[in-house]
């Protein structure tokens, strides 16, 4: 087996699920009784901004009551101890990777705890509600929206992700189906580059066929075991 120096990890909803954070998928296509089209698209926001702002105010408040789990902590330990390159690309918009202590995290779908000013394009850390249209800390305009990538919008920093993949010796996907683009593109890209691919997931997914190896089980069990293995063999 070739020596592993650079690792790219993709994390998804399955990592945060055991911290009590659900998604529209786990909730059967509804989020707090709302349709995805109404609360997670630019069109929905244009149609009813109050509904969307209230919805994200609720999600933003909720994640601040959740705690990182053993999977987040194991990845933070890997981040701290791994001497090679490491990038944790997450589809999650919570801050549990960071609260566990991870530093090399890229939020491709944005972050609940940021507000994005559509007037000046500045992103500001944000923990409070947005429903009352507070002014942007940078420009003073009341034009803040959740800094979350909605359906139909472009995920963030795709160039950085592909650049990291090109240098990677291992691609690991954790708690994500791997069947939905652009995540599906990462594993296929890794395969095209001849990079070994590993999936850690609760159950076999549509994307499993693309991985060299799949391990099935809860993230809080699989991830600490895998991190022990990687650090032990390093
Ligand atoms: Zn602004």
Tab-separated table of N, CA and C in Angstrom, residues 89-216:
chain	number	residue	atom	x	y	z
A	89	UNK	N	-13.781	18.532	3.817
A	89	UNK	CA	-14.823	19.217	3.056
A	89	UNK	C	-16.146	18.775	3.651
A	90	UNK	N	-16.939	19.709	4.143
A	90	UNK	CA	-18.202	19.280	4.725
A	90	UNK	C	-19.395	19.873	3.987
A	91	UNK	N	-20.410	19.025	3.853
A	91	UNK	CA	-21.688	19.476	3.301
A	91	UNK	C	-22.562	20.037	4.417
A	92	UNK	N	-22.100	19.855	5.655
A	92	UNK	CA	-22.911	20.289	6.799
A	92	UNK	C	-22.751	21.790	7.035
A	93	UNK	N	-23.823	22.437	7.439
A	93	UNK	CA	-23.786	23.878	7.666
A	93	UNK	C	-23.716	24.205	9.156
A	94	UNK	N	-23.615	23.170	9.996
A	94	UNK	CA	-23.409	23.410	11.431
A	94	UNK	C	-21.915	23.642	11.682
A	95	UNK	N	-21.567	23.986	12.930
A	95	UNK	CA	-20.166	24.289	13.265
A	95	UNK	C	-19.559	23.213	14.162
A	96	UNK	N	-20.094	21.988	14.093
A	96	UNK	CA	-19.661	20.959	15.044
A	96	UNK	C	-18.235	20.468	14.783
A	97	UNK	N	-17.784	20.469	13.516
A	97	UNK	CA	-16.374	20.126	13.270
A	97	UNK	C	-15.467	21.126	14.003
A	98	UNK	N	-15.772	22.409	13.848
A	98	UNK	CA	-14.945	23.446	14.471
A	98	UNK	C	-15.040	23.389	15.985
A	99	UNK	N	-16.259	23.171	16.500
A	99	UNK	CA	-16.388	23.139	17.963
A	99	UNK	C	-15.668	21.944	18.572
A	100	UNK	N	-15.515	20.861	17.767
A	100	UNK	CA	-14.736	19.717	18.249
A	100	UNK	C	-13.240	20.029	18.212
A	101	UNK	N	-12.863	21.091	17.463
A	101	UNK	CA	-11.457	21.485	17.430
A	101	UNK	C	-10.795	21.391	16.059
A	102	UNK	N	-11.536	20.937	15.039
A	102	UNK	CA	-10.946	20.830	13.696
A	102	UNK	C	-10.717	22.233	13.129
A	103	UNK	N	-9.631	22.395	12.381
A	103	UNK	CA	-9.274	23.689	11.806
A	103	UNK	C	-9.317	23.668	10.281
A	104	UNK	N	-8.946	22.527	9.704
A	104	UNK	CA	-8.849	22.475	8.240
A	104	UNK	C	-10.186	22.030	7.642
A	105	UNK	N	-11.188	22.901	7.784
A	105	UNK	CA	-12.561	22.581	7.381
A	105	UNK	C	-13.004	23.549	6.283
A	106	UNK	N	-13.617	22.996	5.250
A	106	UNK	CA	-14.169	23.821	4.169
A	106	UNK	C	-15.681	23.540	4.083
A	107	UNK	N	-16.475	24.592	4.272
A	107	UNK	CA	-17.934	24.435	4.237
A	107	UNK	C	-18.451	24.692	2.827
A	108	UNK	N	-18.600	23.627	2.049
A	108	UNK	CA	-18.998	23.824	0.647
A	108	UNK	C	-20.451	24.293	0.508
A	109	UNK	N	-21.255	24.081	1.537
A	109	UNK	CA	-22.647	24.533	1.483
A	109	UNK	C	-22.923	25.704	2.427
A	110	UNK	N	-21.868	26.400	2.851
A	110	UNK	CA	-22.050	27.561	3.713
A	110	UNK	C	-22.188	27.179	5.179
A	111	UNK	N	-22.567	28.170	5.994
A	111	UNK	CA	-22.609	27.978	7.440
A	111	UNK	C	-23.806	28.700	8.051
A	112	UNK	N	-24.504	27.994	8.948
A	112	UNK	CA	-25.601	28.617	9.678
A	112	UNK	C	-25.145	29.827	10.478
A	113	UNK	N	-23.912	29.784	10.987
A	113	UNK	CA	-23.461	30.842	11.892
A	113	UNK	C	-22.719	31.958	11.157
A	114	UNK	N	-23.098	32.156	9.895
A	114	UNK	CA	-22.648	33.302	9.108
A	114	UNK	C	-23.870	33.971	8.528
A	115	UNK	N	-23.785	35.296	8.375
A	115	UNK	CA	-24.794	36.008	7.584
A	115	UNK	C	-24.072	36.635	6.392
A	116	UNK	N	-24.741	36.588	5.250
A	116	UNK	CA	-24.145	37.073	4.002
A	116	UNK	C	-24.902	38.317	3.567
A	117	UNK	N	-24.172	39.413	3.381
A	117	UNK	CA	-24.801	40.666	2.950
A	117	UNK	C	-24.896	40.689	1.436
A	118	UNK	N	-26.117	40.760	0.935
A	118	UNK	CA	-26.301	40.762	-0.519
A	118	UNK	C	-26.034	42.151	-1.105
A	119	UNK	N	-25.827	43.162	-0.233
A	119	UNK	CA	-25.484	44.505	-0.722
A	119	UNK	C	-23.978	44.636	-0.935
A	120	UNK	N	-23.180	44.238	0.074
A	120	UNK	CA	-21.719	44.442	-0.042
A	120	UNK	C	-20.947	43.132	-0.179
A	121	UNK	N	-21.628	41.983	-0.128
A	121	UNK	CA	-21.018	40.666	-0.350
A	121	UNK	C	-20.112	40.211	0.798
A	122	UNK	N	-20.148	40.919	1.937
A	122	UNK	CA	-19.323	40.521	3.085
A	122	UNK	C	-20.085	39.490	3.916
A	123	UNK	N	-19.343	38.476	4.425
A	123	UNK	CA	-19.927	37.485	5.322
A	123	UNK	C	-19.490	37.788	6.740
A	124	UNK	N	-20.437	37.809	7.673
A	124	UNK	CA	-20.135	38.131	9.065
A	124	UNK	C	-20.585	36.987	9.963
A	125	UNK	N	-19.796	36.692	11.016
A	125	UNK	CA	-20.251	35.699	11.995
A	125	UNK	C	-21.590	36.135	12.570
A	126	UNK	N	-22.524	35.183	12.726
A	126	UNK	CA	-23.871	35.566	13.119
A	126	UNK	C	-24.526	34.469	13.957
A	127	UNK	N	-24.962	34.809	15.150
A	127	UNK	CA	-25.653	33.817	15.981
A	127	UNK	C	-27.097	34.217	16.276
A	128	UNK	N	-27.447	35.465	16.032
A	128	UNK	CA	-28.768	36.006	16.388
A	128	UNK	C	-29.772	35.823	15.243
A	129	UNK	N	-31.033	36.150	15.464
A	129	UNK	CA	-32.021	36.078	14.377
A	129	UNK	C	-31.767	37.111	13.271
A	130	UNK	N	-32.334	36.837	12.101
A	130	UNK	CA	-32.259	37.776	10.967
A	130	UNK	C	-33.631	38.346	10.611
A	131	UNK	N	-34.674	37.840	11.262
A	131	UNK	CA	-36.039	38.197	10.870
A	131	UNK	C	-36.313	39.701	10.971
A	132	UNK	N	-35.674	40.390	11.922
A	132	UNK	CA	-35.918	41.830	12.073
A	132	UNK	C	-35.037	42.688	11.172
A	133	UNK	N	-34.379	42.046	10.216
A	133	UNK	CA	-33.549	42.749	9.218
A	133	UNK	C	-32.492	43.632	9.869
A	134	UNK	N	-31.625	43.021	10.700
A	134	UNK	CA	-30.544	43.806	11.318
A	134	UNK	C	-29.576	44.324	10.246
A	135	UNK	N	-28.894	45.447	10.523
A	135	UNK	CA	-27.956	45.993	9.540
A	135	UNK	C	-26.693	45.140	9.424
A	136	UNK	N	-26.133	45.127	8.247
A	136	UNK	CA	-24.858	44.439	8.003
A	136	UNK	C	-23.764	45.147	8.796
A	137	UNK	N	-22.939	44.384	9.561
A	137	UNK	CA	-21.859	45.010	10.341
A	137	UNK	C	-20.859	45.740	9.452
A	138	UNK	N	-20.745	45.340	8.192
A	138	UNK	CA	-19.742	45.956	7.300
A	138	UNK	C	-20.244	47.231	6.639
A	139	UNK	N	-21.501	47.217	6.128
A	139	UNK	CA	-21.948	48.376	5.329
A	139	UNK	C	-23.207	49.037	5.882
A	140	UNK	N	-23.841	48.423	6.878
A	140	UNK	CA	-25.005	49.060	7.491
A	140	UNK	C	-26.326	48.839	6.774
A	141	UNK	N	-26.278	48.192	5.596
A	141	UNK	CA	-27.515	47.928	4.847
A	141	UNK	C	-28.254	46.736	5.463
A	142	UNK	N	-29.568	46.792	5.463
A	142	UNK	CA	-30.355	45.656	5.953
A	142	UNK	C	-30.586	44.681	4.806
A	143	UNK	N	-29.552	43.957	4.463
A	143	UNK	CA	-29.653	43.046	3.320
A	143	UNK	C	-28.956	41.719	3.619
A	144	UNK	N	-29.079	41.264	4.886
A	144	UNK	CA	-28.431	40.014	5.264
A	144	UNK	C	-29.326	38.821	4.953
A	145	UNK	N	-28.731	37.755	4.476
A	145	UNK	CA	-29.446	36.492	4.279
A	145	UNK	C	-28.600	35.374	4.892
A	146	UNK	N	-29.218	34.214	5.135
A	146	UNK	CA	-28.429	33.085	5.626
A	146	UNK	C	-27.309	32.771	4.633
A	147	UNK	N	-26.117	32.461	5.149
A	147	UNK	CA	-24.993	32.118	4.279
A	147	UNK	C	-24.977	30.613	4.048
A	148	UNK	N	-26.074	30.149	3.475
A	148	UNK	CA	-26.263	28.729	3.218
A	148	UNK	C	-26.539	28.576	1.728
A	149	UNK	N	-25.868	27.616	1.107
A	149	UNK	CA	-26.055	27.396	-0.326
A	149	UNK	C	-27.389	26.676	-0.538
A	150	UNK	N	-28.273	27.334	-1.281
A	150	UNK	CA	-29.587	26.749	-1.530
A	150	UNK	C	-29.568	25.914	-2.815
A	151	UNK	N	-30.590	25.124	-2.989
A	151	UNK	CA	-30.725	24.348	-4.220
A	151	UNK	C	-30.776	25.318	-5.398
A	152	UNK	N	-29.998	25.020	-6.414
A	152	UNK	CA	-29.923	25.901	-7.572
A	152	UNK	C	-28.786	26.904	-7.464
A	153	UNK	N	-28.086	26.951	-6.313
A	153	UNK	CA	-26.931	27.832	-6.157
A	153	UNK	C	-25.645	27.004	-6.223
A	154	UNK	N	-24.548	27.683	-6.549
A	154	UNK	CA	-23.263	27.010	-6.715
A	154	UNK	C	-22.589	26.778	-5.362
A	155	UNK	N	-22.212	25.523	-5.050
A	155	UNK	CA	-21.446	25.293	-3.814
A	155	UNK	C	-20.157	26.114	-3.807
A	156	UNK	N	-19.657	26.381	-2.614
A	156	UNK	CA	-18.483	27.228	-2.447
A	156	UNK	C	-17.180	26.473	-2.716
A	157	UNK	N	-16.219	27.208	-3.239
A	157	UNK	CA	-14.796	26.808	-3.307
A	157	UNK	C	-14.555	25.459	-3.988
A	158	UNK	N	-15.299	25.212	-5.048
A	158	UNK	CA	-15.098	23.953	-5.773
A	158	UNK	C	-13.680	23.836	-6.339
A	159	UNK	N	-13.097	24.954	-6.765
A	159	UNK	CA	-11.729	24.910	-7.311
A	159	UNK	C	-10.737	24.447	-6.247
A	160	UNK	N	-10.933	24.952	-5.007
A	160	UNK	CA	-10.035	24.547	-3.912
A	160	UNK	C	-10.189	23.057	-3.612
A	161	UNK	N	-11.428	22.580	-3.678
A	161	UNK	CA	-11.683	21.164	-3.383
A	161	UNK	C	-11.005	20.280	-4.435
A	162	UNK	N	-11.180	20.628	-5.708
A	162	UNK	CA	-10.564	19.809	-6.756
A	162	UNK	C	-9.044	19.901	-6.720
A	163	UNK	N	-8.520	21.077	-6.332
A	163	UNK	CA	-7.060	21.221	-6.216
A	163	UNK	C	-6.540	20.290	-5.115
A	164	UNK	N	-7.267	20.221	-3.990
A	164	UNK	CA	-6.849	19.333	-2.893
A	164	UNK	C	-6.946	17.869	-3.324
A	165	UNK	N	-8.004	17.545	-4.072
A	165	UNK	CA	-8.177	16.161	-4.547
A	165	UNK	C	-7.027	15.730	-5.457
A	166	UNK	N	-6.588	16.641	-6.297
A	166	UNK	CA	-5.500	16.299	-7.230
A	166	UNK	C	-4.218	15.944	-6.492
A	167	UNK	N	-4.040	16.493	-5.283
A	167	UNK	CA	-2.830	16.229	-4.494
A	167	UNK	C	-3.033	15.099	-3.494
A	168	UNK	N	-4.250	14.552	-3.432
A	168	UNK	CA	-4.582	13.606	-2.361
A	168	UNK	C	-4.044	12.197	-2.646
A	169	UNK	N	-3.763	11.473	-1.558
A	169	UNK	CA	-3.388	10.059	-1.645
A	169	UNK	C	-4.526	9.165	-1.164
A	170	UNK	N	-5.550	9.794	-0.597
A	170	UNK	CA	-6.691	9.038	-0.082
A	170	UNK	C	-7.910	9.950	-0.038
A	171	UNK	N	-9.044	9.431	-0.513
A	171	UNK	CA	-10.304	10.167	-0.419
A	171	UNK	C	-11.262	9.357	0.441
A	172	UNK	N	-11.791	10.008	1.467
A	172	UNK	CA	-12.695	9.323	2.399
A	172	UNK	C	-14.022	10.078	2.452
A	173	UNK	N	-15.105	9.370	2.263
A	173	UNK	CA	-16.432	9.967	2.328
A	173	UNK	C	-17.140	9.427	3.569
A	174	UNK	N	-17.641	10.328	4.416
A	174	UNK	CA	-18.239	9.906	5.683
A	174	UNK	C	-19.667	10.428	5.819
A	175	UNK	N	-20.613	9.512	5.952
A	175	UNK	CA	-21.986	9.907	6.256
A	175	UNK	C	-22.688	10.687	5.166
A	176	UNK	N	-22.334	10.378	3.930
A	176	UNK	CA	-23.017	11.047	2.819
A	176	UNK	C	-23.284	10.006	1.739
A	177	UNK	N	-24.358	10.167	1.023
A	177	UNK	CA	-24.760	9.132	0.066
A	177	UNK	C	-23.751	8.996	-1.065
A	178	UNK	N	-23.052	10.078	-1.376
A	178	UNK	CA	-22.100	10.009	-2.485
A	178	UNK	C	-22.784	9.825	-3.825
A	179	UNK	N	-24.089	9.880	-3.826
A	179	UNK	CA	-24.832	9.653	-5.069
A	179	UNK	C	-25.251	10.974	-5.705
A	180	UNK	N	-25.148	12.049	-4.945
A	180	UNK	CA	-25.637	13.342	-5.414
A	180	UNK	C	-24.445	14.226	-5.785
A	181	UNK	N	-24.526	14.869	-6.920
A	181	UNK	CA	-23.469	15.802	-7.311
A	181	UNK	C	-23.511	17.041	-6.432
A	182	UNK	N	-22.366	17.676	-6.120
A	182	UNK	CA	-21.049	17.360	-6.674
A	182	UNK	C	-20.284	16.289	-5.901
A	183	UNK	N	-20.852	15.781	-4.804
A	183	UNK	CA	-20.125	14.782	-4.015
A	183	UNK	C	-19.784	13.565	-4.861
A	184	UNK	N	-20.709	13.138	-5.694
A	184	UNK	CA	-20.462	11.986	-6.564
A	184	UNK	C	-19.288	12.268	-7.484
A	185	UNK	N	-19.136	13.525	-7.843
A	185	UNK	CA	-18.017	13.911	-8.703
A	185	UNK	C	-16.677	13.751	-8.018
A	186	UNK	N	-16.647	13.935	-6.680
A	186	UNK	CA	-15.375	13.827	-5.965
A	186	UNK	C	-14.838	12.392	-6.039
A	187	UNK	N	-15.701	11.419	-5.742
A	187	UNK	CA	-15.211	10.040	-5.738
A	187	UNK	C	-14.833	9.606	-7.152
A	188	UNK	N	-15.596	10.037	-8.141
A	188	UNK	CA	-15.250	9.667	-9.515
A	188	UNK	C	-13.964	10.345	-9.943
A	189	UNK	N	-13.804	11.622	-9.523
A	189	UNK	CA	-12.564	12.335	-9.814
A	189	UNK	C	-11.374	11.643	-9.170
A	190	UNK	N	-11.557	11.218	-7.918
A	190	UNK	CA	-10.478	10.530	-7.195
A	190	UNK	C	-10.115	9.234	-7.916
A	191	UNK	N	-11.113	8.497	-8.340
A	191	UNK	CA	-10.861	7.237	-9.052
A	191	UNK	C	-10.103	7.478	-10.356
A	192	UNK	N	-10.514	8.522	-11.085
A	192	UNK	CA	-9.835	8.839	-12.340
A	192	UNK	C	-8.365	9.156	-12.101
A	193	UNK	N	-8.070	9.726	-10.923
A	193	UNK	CA	-6.691	10.091	-10.588
A	193	UNK	C	-5.937	8.915	-9.966
A	194	UNK	N	-6.620	7.793	-9.785
A	194	UNK	CA	-5.978	6.612	-9.216
A	194	UNK	C	-5.817	6.680	-7.707
A	195	UNK	N	-6.616	7.538	-7.043
A	195	UNK	CA	-6.524	7.704	-5.589
A	195	UNK	C	-7.442	6.685	-4.910
A	196	UNK	N	-6.944	5.956	-3.896
A	196	UNK	CA	-7.810	5.020	-3.165
A	196	UNK	C	-8.989	5.759	-2.523
A	197	UNK	N	-10.141	5.099	-2.500
A	197	UNK	CA	-11.349	5.737	-1.971
A	197	UNK	C	-12.003	4.838	-0.923
A	198	UNK	N	-12.420	5.463	0.153
A	198	UNK	CA	-13.032	4.736	1.268
A	198	UNK	C	-14.333	5.422	1.662
A	199	UNK	N	-15.372	4.633	1.888
A	199	UNK	CA	-16.646	5.180	2.337
A	199	UNK	C	-16.968	4.639	3.732
A	200	UNK	N	-17.309	5.549	4.643
A	200	UNK	CA	-17.819	5.169	5.963
A	200	UNK	C	-19.257	5.663	6.021
A	201	UNK	N	-20.191	4.731	6.142
A	201	UNK	CA	-21.591	5.143	6.049
A	201	UNK	C	-22.467	4.226	6.886
A	202	UNK	N	-23.613	4.744	7.283
A	202	UNK	CA	-24.539	3.953	8.085
A	202	UNK	C	-25.063	2.759	7.297
A	203	UNK	N	-25.391	3.016	6.041
A	203	UNK	CA	-25.869	1.917	5.205
A	203	UNK	C	-25.328	2.081	3.783
A	204	UNK	N	-25.349	0.980	3.081
A	204	UNK	CA	-24.872	1.010	1.699
A	204	UNK	C	-25.710	2.016	0.912
A	205	UNK	N	-25.020	2.871	0.142
A	205	UNK	CA	-25.732	3.916	-0.587
A	205	UNK	C	-25.622	3.653	-2.084
A	206	UNK	N	-26.346	4.449	-2.832
A	206	UNK	CA	-26.289	4.391	-4.293
A	206	UNK	C	-24.871	4.630	-4.779
A	207	UNK	N	-24.127	5.445	-4.003
A	207	UNK	CA	-22.773	5.783	-4.419
A	207	UNK	C	-21.737	4.750	-4.020
A	208	UNK	N	-22.125	3.760	-3.199
A	208	UNK	CA	-21.147	2.811	-2.655
A	208	UNK	C	-20.328	2.111	-3.730
A	209	UNK	N	-20.949	1.833	-4.854
A	209	UNK	CA	-20.282	1.094	-5.922
A	209	UNK	C	-19.037	1.820	-6.424
A	210	UNK	N	-18.972	3.129	-6.209
A	210	UNK	CA	-17.844	3.912	-6.723
A	210	UNK	C	-16.611	3.803	-5.832
A	211	UNK	N	-16.777	3.300	-4.608
A	211	UNK	CA	-15.661	3.296	-3.668
A	211	UNK	C	-14.902	1.971	-3.711
A	212	UNK	N	-13.581	2.066	-3.476
A	212	UNK	CA	-12.766	0.849	-3.375
A	212	UNK	C	-13.200	0.028	-2.174
A	213	UNK	N	-13.545	0.739	-1.084
A	213	UNK	CA	-13.895	0.044	0.144
A	213	UNK	C	-15.025	0.787	0.849
A	214	UNK	N	-15.986	0.043	1.375
A	214	UNK	CA	-17.072	0.637	2.141
A	214	UNK	C	-17.150	-0.048	3.495
A	215	UNK	N	-17.218	0.751	4.565
A	215	UNK	CA	-17.448	0.199	5.905
A	215	UNK	C	-18.779	0.737	6.398
A	216	UNK	N	-19.616	-0.172	6.916
A	216	UNK	CA	-20.963	0.219	7.313
A	216	UNK	C	-21.123	0.242	8.827
